[in-house]
Tab-separated table of C-alpha atoms in Angstrom:
chain	number	residue	atom	x	y	z
B	1	UNK	CA	43.608	-32.132	7.519
B	2	UNK	CA	40.145	-30.361	8.117
B	3	UNK	CA	39.510	-26.622	6.579
B	4	UNK	CA	39.881	-25.508	10.154
B	5	UNK	CA	43.388	-27.131	10.559
B	6	UNK	CA	44.722	-25.867	7.325
B	7	UNK	CA	43.110	-22.453	7.950
B	8	UNK	CA	44.996	-22.415	11.532
B	9	UNK	CA	48.427	-23.305	10.185
B	10	UNK	CA	48.399	-20.748	7.493
B	11	UNK	CA	47.341	-18.151	10.283
B	12	UNK	CA	50.383	-19.430	12.435
B	13	UNK	CA	52.796	-19.157	9.604
B	14	UNK	CA	51.409	-15.562	8.786
B	15	UNK	CA	52.183	-14.845	12.538
B	16	UNK	CA	55.629	-16.465	12.562
B	17	UNK	CA	56.603	-14.083	9.193
B	18	UNK	CA	57.969	-10.895	9.869
B	19	UNK	CA	56.142	-8.172	7.513
B	20	UNK	CA	58.310	-6.355	5.478
B	21	UNK	CA	58.625	-5.170	1.900
B	22	UNK	CA	60.349	-8.593	1.198
B	23	UNK	CA	57.663	-11.127	2.335
B	24	UNK	CA	54.533	-8.761	1.686
B	25	UNK	CA	53.726	-11.083	-1.361
B	26	UNK	CA	54.353	-14.074	0.584
B	27	UNK	CA	51.897	-12.701	3.270
B	28	UNK	CA	49.423	-11.740	0.621
B	29	UNK	CA	49.723	-15.195	-1.002
B	30	UNK	CA	48.677	-17.061	2.352
B	31	UNK	CA	45.937	-14.664	2.953
B	32	UNK	CA	44.458	-15.375	-0.198
B	33	UNK	CA	44.710	-19.254	0.410
B	34	UNK	CA	42.901	-18.459	4.044
B	35	UNK	CA	40.112	-16.348	2.098
B	36	UNK	CA	39.637	-19.351	-0.343
B	37	UNK	CA	39.388	-21.633	2.475
B	38	UNK	CA	37.118	-19.708	4.467
B	39	UNK	CA	34.802	-19.692	1.347
B	40	UNK	CA	34.915	-23.375	0.882
B	41	UNK	CA	33.849	-23.616	4.667
B	42	UNK	CA	30.867	-21.615	4.467
B	43	UNK	CA	29.656	-23.747	1.270
B	44	UNK	CA	30.381	-26.686	3.094
B	45	UNK	CA	28.474	-25.642	6.301
B	46	UNK	CA	25.451	-24.559	4.362
B	47	UNK	CA	25.334	-27.588	2.045
B	48	UNK	CA	23.622	-30.061	4.759
B	49	UNK	CA	21.043	-27.410	5.851
B	50	UNK	CA	19.561	-27.054	2.120
B	51	UNK	CA	15.994	-25.944	2.416
B	52	UNK	CA	16.426	-24.830	6.114
B	53	UNK	CA	17.656	-21.165	5.614
B	54	UNK	CA	15.796	-18.265	6.913
B	55	UNK	CA	13.184	-16.911	4.558
B	56	UNK	CA	12.389	-13.715	4.627
B	57	UNK	CA	10.157	-11.046	3.039
B	58	UNK	CA	11.483	-7.690	2.394
B	59	UNK	CA	8.685	-4.689	2.480
B	60	UNK	CA	8.794	-0.988	3.136
B	61	UNK	CA	11.116	1.660	2.130
B	62	UNK	CA	14.371	0.022	3.677
B	63	UNK	CA	15.488	-2.870	5.994
B	64	UNK	CA	17.685	-3.176	9.360
B	65	UNK	CA	18.639	-6.060	11.142
B	66	UNK	CA	19.291	-6.196	14.743
B	67	UNK	CA	22.747	-8.246	15.880
B	68	UNK	CA	23.657	-9.371	18.895
B	69	UNK	CA	24.462	-12.015	21.515
B	70	UNK	CA	21.667	-13.728	23.165
B	71	UNK	CA	19.775	-11.912	26.026
B	72	UNK	CA	21.022	-8.455	24.804
B	73	UNK	CA	17.768	-6.917	24.605
B	74	UNK	CA	17.022	-7.384	21.237
B	75	UNK	CA	13.331	-8.422	21.298
B	76	UNK	CA	12.556	-5.614	24.012
B	77	UNK	CA	14.023	-3.044	21.604
B	78	UNK	CA	12.221	-4.436	18.443
B	79	UNK	CA	8.716	-3.996	20.248
B	80	UNK	CA	9.825	-0.676	20.990
B	81	UNK	CA	10.798	0.446	17.599
B	82	UNK	CA	7.896	-1.428	16.045
B	83	UNK	CA	4.322	-2.927	15.866
B	84	UNK	CA	6.247	-6.568	16.292
B	85	UNK	CA	5.564	-8.840	19.033
B	86	UNK	CA	8.868	-10.635	19.728
B	87	UNK	CA	8.975	-12.880	22.706
B	88	UNK	CA	10.563	-11.374	25.647
B	89	UNK	CA	12.486	-13.344	28.079
B	90	UNK	CA	15.690	-12.956	30.612
B	91	UNK	CA	17.057	-15.970	29.338
B	92	UNK	CA	19.544	-17.063	26.650
B	93	UNK	CA	17.717	-17.728	22.802
B	94	UNK	CA	14.261	-16.554	23.076
B	95	UNK	CA	14.285	-15.886	19.775
B	96	UNK	CA	14.710	-18.897	17.368
B	97	UNK	CA	13.340	-17.409	14.330
B	98	UNK	CA	13.892	-14.101	12.621
B	99	UNK	CA	11.017	-11.924	13.903
B	100	UNK	CA	10.163	-8.802	11.356
B	101	UNK	CA	8.878	-5.253	12.491
B	102	UNK	CA	8.145	-1.941	10.921
B	103	UNK	CA	8.827	0.826	12.257
B	104	UNK	CA	7.060	3.805	10.642
B	105	UNK	CA	9.068	7.166	10.946
B	106	UNK	CA	8.710	10.476	8.935
B	107	UNK	CA	6.330	8.829	6.649
B	108	UNK	CA	9.033	5.925	6.127
B	109	UNK	CA	8.478	2.176	6.489
B	110	UNK	CA	11.612	0.667	7.638
B	111	UNK	CA	11.665	-2.945	8.084
B	112	UNK	CA	13.514	-4.218	11.224
B	113	UNK	CA	14.481	-8.034	11.663
B	114	UNK	CA	15.055	-9.224	15.105
B	115	UNK	CA	17.570	-12.452	14.383
B	116	UNK	CA	18.448	-15.074	16.783
B	117	UNK	CA	21.602	-14.138	19.126
B	118	UNK	CA	24.529	-15.059	17.464
B	119	UNK	CA	27.470	-17.230	19.132
B	120	UNK	CA	30.890	-17.430	18.413
B	121	UNK	CA	31.864	-19.444	15.630
B	122	UNK	CA	28.453	-18.523	13.847
B	123	UNK	CA	30.023	-17.852	10.481
B	124	UNK	CA	31.458	-21.264	10.639
B	125	UNK	CA	27.661	-22.655	10.967
B	126	UNK	CA	27.382	-22.925	14.708
B	127	UNK	CA	23.908	-22.469	15.800
B	128	UNK	CA	22.865	-22.057	12.505
B	129	UNK	CA	24.871	-18.753	12.562
B	130	UNK	CA	25.715	-18.465	8.876
B	131	UNK	CA	21.979	-18.656	7.884
B	132	UNK	CA	21.362	-16.171	10.543
B	133	UNK	CA	24.183	-13.781	9.623
B	134	UNK	CA	23.429	-14.186	5.714
B	135	UNK	CA	20.503	-11.710	6.609
B	136	UNK	CA	22.537	-8.825	7.417
B	137	UNK	CA	24.399	-8.697	3.941
B	138	UNK	CA	21.174	-7.872	2.179
B	139	UNK	CA	20.215	-5.348	4.782
B	140	UNK	CA	20.473	-1.658	4.252
B	141	UNK	CA	21.288	-0.920	7.862
B	142	UNK	CA	23.331	-3.233	10.683
B	143	UNK	CA	22.197	-2.498	14.221
B	144	UNK	CA	24.401	-3.913	16.642
B	145	UNK	CA	22.861	-4.523	20.081
B	146	UNK	CA	25.628	-4.657	22.546
B	147	UNK	CA	24.673	-5.116	26.861
B	148	UNK	CA	26.410	-2.498	28.260
B	149	UNK	CA	28.092	-4.991	30.633
B	150	UNK	CA	29.542	-6.905	27.949
B	151	UNK	CA	30.831	-4.468	25.305
B	152	UNK	CA	33.737	-6.914	24.460
B	153	UNK	CA	31.384	-8.810	22.459
B	154	UNK	CA	31.705	-6.232	19.800
B	155	UNK	CA	35.116	-7.705	18.544
B	156	UNK	CA	33.338	-10.943	18.198
B	157	UNK	CA	30.524	-9.880	16.264
B	158	UNK	CA	32.589	-7.970	13.749
B	159	UNK	CA	34.723	-11.087	13.315
B	160	UNK	CA	31.599	-12.893	12.760
B	161	UNK	CA	29.975	-10.405	9.898
B	162	UNK	CA	33.523	-10.297	8.528
B	163	UNK	CA	33.624	-13.828	8.281
B	164	UNK	CA	30.328	-14.192	6.150
B	165	UNK	CA	31.486	-11.274	3.569
B	166	UNK	CA	30.120	-8.139	5.609
B	167	UNK	CA	32.336	-5.090	5.738
B	168	UNK	CA	30.675	-2.769	8.074
B	169	UNK	CA	31.042	1.008	7.504
B	170	UNK	CA	33.428	0.388	4.584
B	171	UNK	CA	32.881	1.328	1.326
B	172	UNK	CA	33.675	-0.868	-1.947
B	173	UNK	CA	37.294	-0.223	-3.020
B	174	UNK	CA	37.596	1.409	-6.314
B	175	UNK	CA	39.863	-1.240	-7.983
B	176	UNK	CA	39.323	-2.504	-11.533
B	177	UNK	CA	40.032	-5.764	-12.775
B	178	UNK	CA	39.708	-6.507	-16.402
B	179	UNK	CA	40.772	-10.153	-17.586
B	180	UNK	CA	42.812	-10.233	-20.969
B	181	UNK	CA	43.696	-13.040	-23.281
B	182	UNK	CA	47.557	-12.498	-23.104
B	183	UNK	CA	50.193	-10.310	-21.876
B	184	UNK	CA	50.081	-11.228	-18.079
B	185	UNK	CA	49.038	-8.846	-15.337
B	186	UNK	CA	49.297	-5.100	-16.077
B	187	UNK	CA	49.163	-2.686	-12.961
B	188	UNK	CA	48.119	1.054	-13.100
B	189	UNK	CA	47.294	3.246	-10.586
B	190	UNK	CA	46.102	6.969	-9.869
B	191	UNK	CA	47.008	6.868	-6.476
B	192	UNK	CA	50.072	6.052	-4.518
B	193	UNK	CA	50.165	2.241	-2.972
B	194	UNK	CA	51.266	2.302	0.259
B	195	UNK	CA	50.105	-1.361	1.148
B	196	UNK	CA	50.719	-3.309	-2.009
B	197	UNK	CA	53.588	-3.473	-4.627
B	198	UNK	CA	53.375	-5.036	-8.028
B	199	UNK	CA	54.925	-8.234	-6.745
B	200	UNK	CA	52.373	-8.998	-4.160
B	201	UNK	CA	49.588	-7.851	-6.620
B	202	UNK	CA	50.582	-10.340	-8.904
B	203	UNK	CA	51.325	-12.849	-6.268
B	204	UNK	CA	47.570	-12.468	-5.098
B	205	UNK	CA	45.911	-12.616	-8.273
B	206	UNK	CA	47.737	-15.769	-9.679
B	207	UNK	CA	46.548	-17.197	-6.318
B	208	UNK	CA	42.736	-17.022	-8.021
B	209	UNK	CA	44.159	-18.373	-11.204
B	210	UNK	CA	44.292	-15.144	-13.102
B	211	UNK	CA	47.304	-14.511	-14.958
B	212	UNK	CA	46.445	-12.243	-17.524
B	213	UNK	CA	44.717	-8.987	-16.581
B	214	UNK	CA	44.655	-4.952	-16.643
B	215	UNK	CA	44.495	-3.765	-12.797
B	216	UNK	CA	43.501	-0.355	-12.269
B	217	UNK	CA	43.555	1.407	-8.777
B	218	UNK	CA	42.165	4.597	-7.701
B	219	UNK	CA	42.254	3.591	-4.088
B	220	UNK	CA	45.133	3.000	-1.572
B	221	UNK	CA	44.108	-0.642	-0.640
B	222	UNK	CA	45.068	-3.038	1.833
B	223	UNK	CA	46.068	-6.895	0.745
B	224	UNK	CA	42.760	-7.968	2.506
B	225	UNK	CA	40.790	-5.070	0.509
B	226	UNK	CA	42.314	-6.186	-2.870
B	227	UNK	CA	41.645	-10.246	-1.876
B	228	UNK	CA	37.897	-9.090	-1.558
B	229	UNK	CA	37.922	-6.991	-4.900
B	230	UNK	CA	39.177	-10.102	-6.644
B	231	UNK	CA	36.371	-12.229	-4.753
B	232	UNK	CA	33.530	-9.862	-5.468
B	233	UNK	CA	31.441	-11.127	-3.035
B	234	UNK	CA	31.196	-9.009	-0.457
B	235	UNK	CA	28.489	-6.578	1.231
B	236	UNK	CA	29.162	-3.421	2.290
B	237	UNK	CA	26.633	-2.416	4.738
B	238	UNK	CA	26.304	1.027	6.975
B	239	UNK	CA	26.081	-0.032	10.765
B	240	UNK	CA	25.601	1.528	13.955
B	241	UNK	CA	26.351	0.264	17.726
B	242	UNK	CA	23.673	0.290	20.708
B	243	UNK	CA	24.816	-0.016	24.311
B	244	UNK	CA	21.555	-1.627	25.936
B	245	UNK	CA	21.042	-1.398	29.208
B	246	UNK	CA	22.721	1.997	30.481
B	247	UNK	CA	20.396	2.366	33.320
B	248	UNK	CA	22.215	-0.238	35.157
B	249	UNK	CA	25.736	1.885	35.248
B	250	UNK	CA	26.846	5.434	35.926
B	251	UNK	CA	27.973	8.266	33.548
B	252	UNK	CA	31.650	7.310	34.365
B	253	UNK	CA	31.449	3.820	33.208
B	254	UNK	CA	29.948	4.918	29.762
B	255	UNK	CA	32.896	7.862	29.502
B	256	UNK	CA	35.410	5.010	30.042
B	257	UNK	CA	33.813	2.930	27.452
B	258	UNK	CA	33.619	5.631	25.055
B	259	UNK	CA	37.845	5.234	24.783
B	260	UNK	CA	37.200	1.895	23.605
B	261	UNK	CA	34.178	2.350	21.387
B	262	UNK	CA	34.140	5.697	20.206
B	263	UNK	CA	30.545	5.977	18.543
B	264	UNK	CA	27.576	4.218	20.165
B	265	UNK	CA	24.323	5.236	21.072
B	266	UNK	CA	23.458	4.534	24.938
B	267	UNK	CA	19.675	3.360	25.250
B	268	UNK	CA	17.711	1.489	27.590
B	269	UNK	CA	14.835	-0.712	25.572
B	270	UNK	CA	13.348	-1.985	28.885
B	271	UNK	CA	13.151	1.790	30.368
B	272	UNK	CA	12.181	2.920	27.145
B	273	UNK	CA	15.458	5.427	27.480
B	274	UNK	CA	16.486	7.453	24.014
B	275	UNK	CA	14.208	5.176	21.770
B	276	UNK	CA	12.826	8.551	20.124
B	277	UNK	CA	16.277	9.665	19.451
B	278	UNK	CA	17.085	6.254	17.990
B	279	UNK	CA	14.571	6.367	15.547
B	280	UNK	CA	15.889	9.370	14.046
B	281	UNK	CA	19.295	8.395	13.861
B	282	UNK	CA	18.005	5.056	12.218
B	283	UNK	CA	16.069	7.177	9.797
B	284	UNK	CA	19.014	9.211	8.800
B	285	UNK	CA	21.524	6.005	8.545
B	286	UNK	CA	19.228	4.250	5.999
B	287	UNK	CA	19.338	7.564	3.747
B	288	UNK	CA	15.931	8.155	2.938
B	289	UNK	CA	14.696	11.395	1.554
B	290	UNK	CA	10.913	12.675	1.393
B	291	UNK	CA	9.421	14.151	-2.144
B	292	UNK	CA	6.204	15.591	-2.303
B	293	UNK	CA	4.125	15.584	-5.259
B	294	UNK	CA	2.001	18.138	-6.856
B	295	UNK	CA	-0.754	17.152	-9.169
B	296	UNK	CA	-1.338	19.515	-12.214
B	297	UNK	CA	-3.574	22.229	-10.866
B	298	UNK	CA	-3.846	21.466	-7.570
B	299	UNK	CA	-1.616	21.924	-4.366
B	300	UNK	CA	1.395	19.776	-3.333
B	301	UNK	CA	0.504	16.882	-0.909
B	302	UNK	CA	2.617	17.981	2.022
B	303	UNK	CA	1.183	15.056	4.026
B	304	UNK	CA	1.733	12.066	2.424
B	305	UNK	CA	5.272	12.387	0.848
B	306	UNK	CA	6.849	9.323	-1.465
B	307	UNK	CA	9.605	8.133	0.406
B	308	UNK	CA	12.970	7.152	-1.862
B	309	UNK	CA	16.593	6.357	-1.520
B	310	UNK	CA	18.713	9.322	-1.185
B	311	UNK	CA	20.293	9.792	-4.782
B	312	UNK	CA	17.220	8.685	-6.516
B	313	UNK	CA	16.447	10.572	-10.079
B	314	UNK	CA	13.082	11.877	-11.424
B	315	UNK	CA	12.666	8.255	-12.952
B	316	UNK	CA	13.143	6.384	-10.008
B	317	UNK	CA	10.445	8.256	-8.380
B	318	UNK	CA	8.293	7.407	-11.288
B	319	UNK	CA	9.137	3.719	-11.131
B	320	UNK	CA	8.138	3.751	-7.811
B	321	UNK	CA	4.614	5.555	-8.242
B	322	UNK	CA	3.688	3.441	-11.612
B	323	UNK	CA	5.320	2.167	-14.725
B	324	UNK	CA	3.015	4.543	-16.486
B	325	UNK	CA	4.617	7.348	-15.417
B	326	UNK	CA	7.744	6.003	-16.420
B	327	UNK	CA	6.433	4.962	-20.243
B	328	UNK	CA	4.588	8.320	-20.826
B	329	UNK	CA	7.045	10.376	-19.068
B	330	UNK	CA	7.702	14.100	-21.024
B	331	UNK	CA	9.566	16.018	-18.580
B	332	UNK	CA	9.063	17.154	-14.389
B	333	UNK	CA	9.032	20.232	-12.626
B	334	UNK	CA	10.826	20.950	-9.325
B	335	UNK	CA	10.426	22.908	-6.293
B	336	UNK	CA	13.222	22.787	-3.751
B	337	UNK	CA	16.736	22.372	-2.676
B	338	UNK	CA	17.605	20.203	-5.919
B	339	UNK	CA	17.257	23.198	-8.304
B	340	UNK	CA	17.918	26.518	-9.316
B	341	UNK	CA	14.923	28.180	-9.026
B	342	UNK	CA	11.136	27.188	-8.028
B	343	UNK	CA	9.433	25.265	-10.828
B	344	UNK	CA	12.605	24.474	-12.774
B	345	UNK	CA	11.952	21.917	-15.509
B	346	UNK	CA	14.161	18.939	-15.551
B	347	UNK	CA	14.753	15.986	-17.298
B	348	UNK	CA	14.379	12.075	-15.998
B	349	UNK	CA	18.138	11.908	-14.802
B	350	UNK	CA	17.764	14.829	-12.260
B	351	UNK	CA	18.732	13.842	-8.912
B	352	UNK	CA	16.120	14.822	-5.972
B	353	UNK	CA	16.889	16.315	-2.659
B	354	UNK	CA	15.019	15.507	0.685
B	355	UNK	CA	11.407	17.643	0.869
B	356	UNK	CA	11.780	18.642	-2.973
B	357	UNK	CA	8.111	19.092	-4.519
B	358	UNK	CA	7.899	17.076	-7.810
B	359	UNK	CA	5.715	17.676	-10.671
B	360	UNK	CA	5.768	14.927	-13.367
B	361	UNK	CA	4.496	15.975	-16.618
B	362	UNK	CA	3.053	13.323	-18.911
B	363	UNK	CA	2.842	12.683	-22.741
B	364	UNK	CA	-0.654	13.544	-24.041
């Protein structure tokens, strides 16, 4: 029996099994089996194409990837957003390789990849889909591009992303598993668990060959989320949805679509509609901040900020500037929203905010 047949047989068994408290541990075990088979399927599909994967060189302050079916207008959009020259054609599979471009916005350089249009079954290896979709795993933002007239493609794309281990717009569940030498599986929780009971937890974790462990739940997670935690190989990436070619439909059509897809950004890459607003949204979603540097005895440079990740500390900024700044760091002074008063003296672990002014004082 092939992997596909095994998966299908288990899925059919899950569908036939009524979900209740008495059967949840059995369903959990079956879902764990499916997840393990899918991982095996992905490994096998990539085994025959060794050395043929897409090799991309990252640069800039953040990376985003355009994901969509063939002919949804990704190439045209990339050309509008960046300095890339991606082939444009009104036929399928125009892009047969990954095309990078750089979007410059708010002094940030955001690298955007146009990947070949995905097809149903991509995660299983069809159309080199696994290698294509793997680019999304390491991106800072996934931009799903839909054709206005084919919004149903969203469900296919989400399924394919899920199958390669991408969890768009989700945060990693706060569940800790610490393996022990003996004592069985001990479960503790700081929140009420509404999807799992101890029998189900043990059934799933045993399926992965773990029979002794301390499991701590700080989140109320589902069976699927708990399986993700055990496998520990999923990517949690922000995602935005674009509806392209809106110039072809009327406002009533878009209002109707909002009931099915609550959050989408309407654009027309071909007619250059809403592109500036889209650039601003991309900048916001990749979560970058601007920090202005103030050399000793001089005014702050308000023209050319240092662009870093939100949540970065003073020492993170030093690392991006030069390793000597890390080696000889003494303290820093900040003017901005991250401090209580202008020119406040801070240490290396101080978290910076957007548009802070930073002066670094080094050891003499």
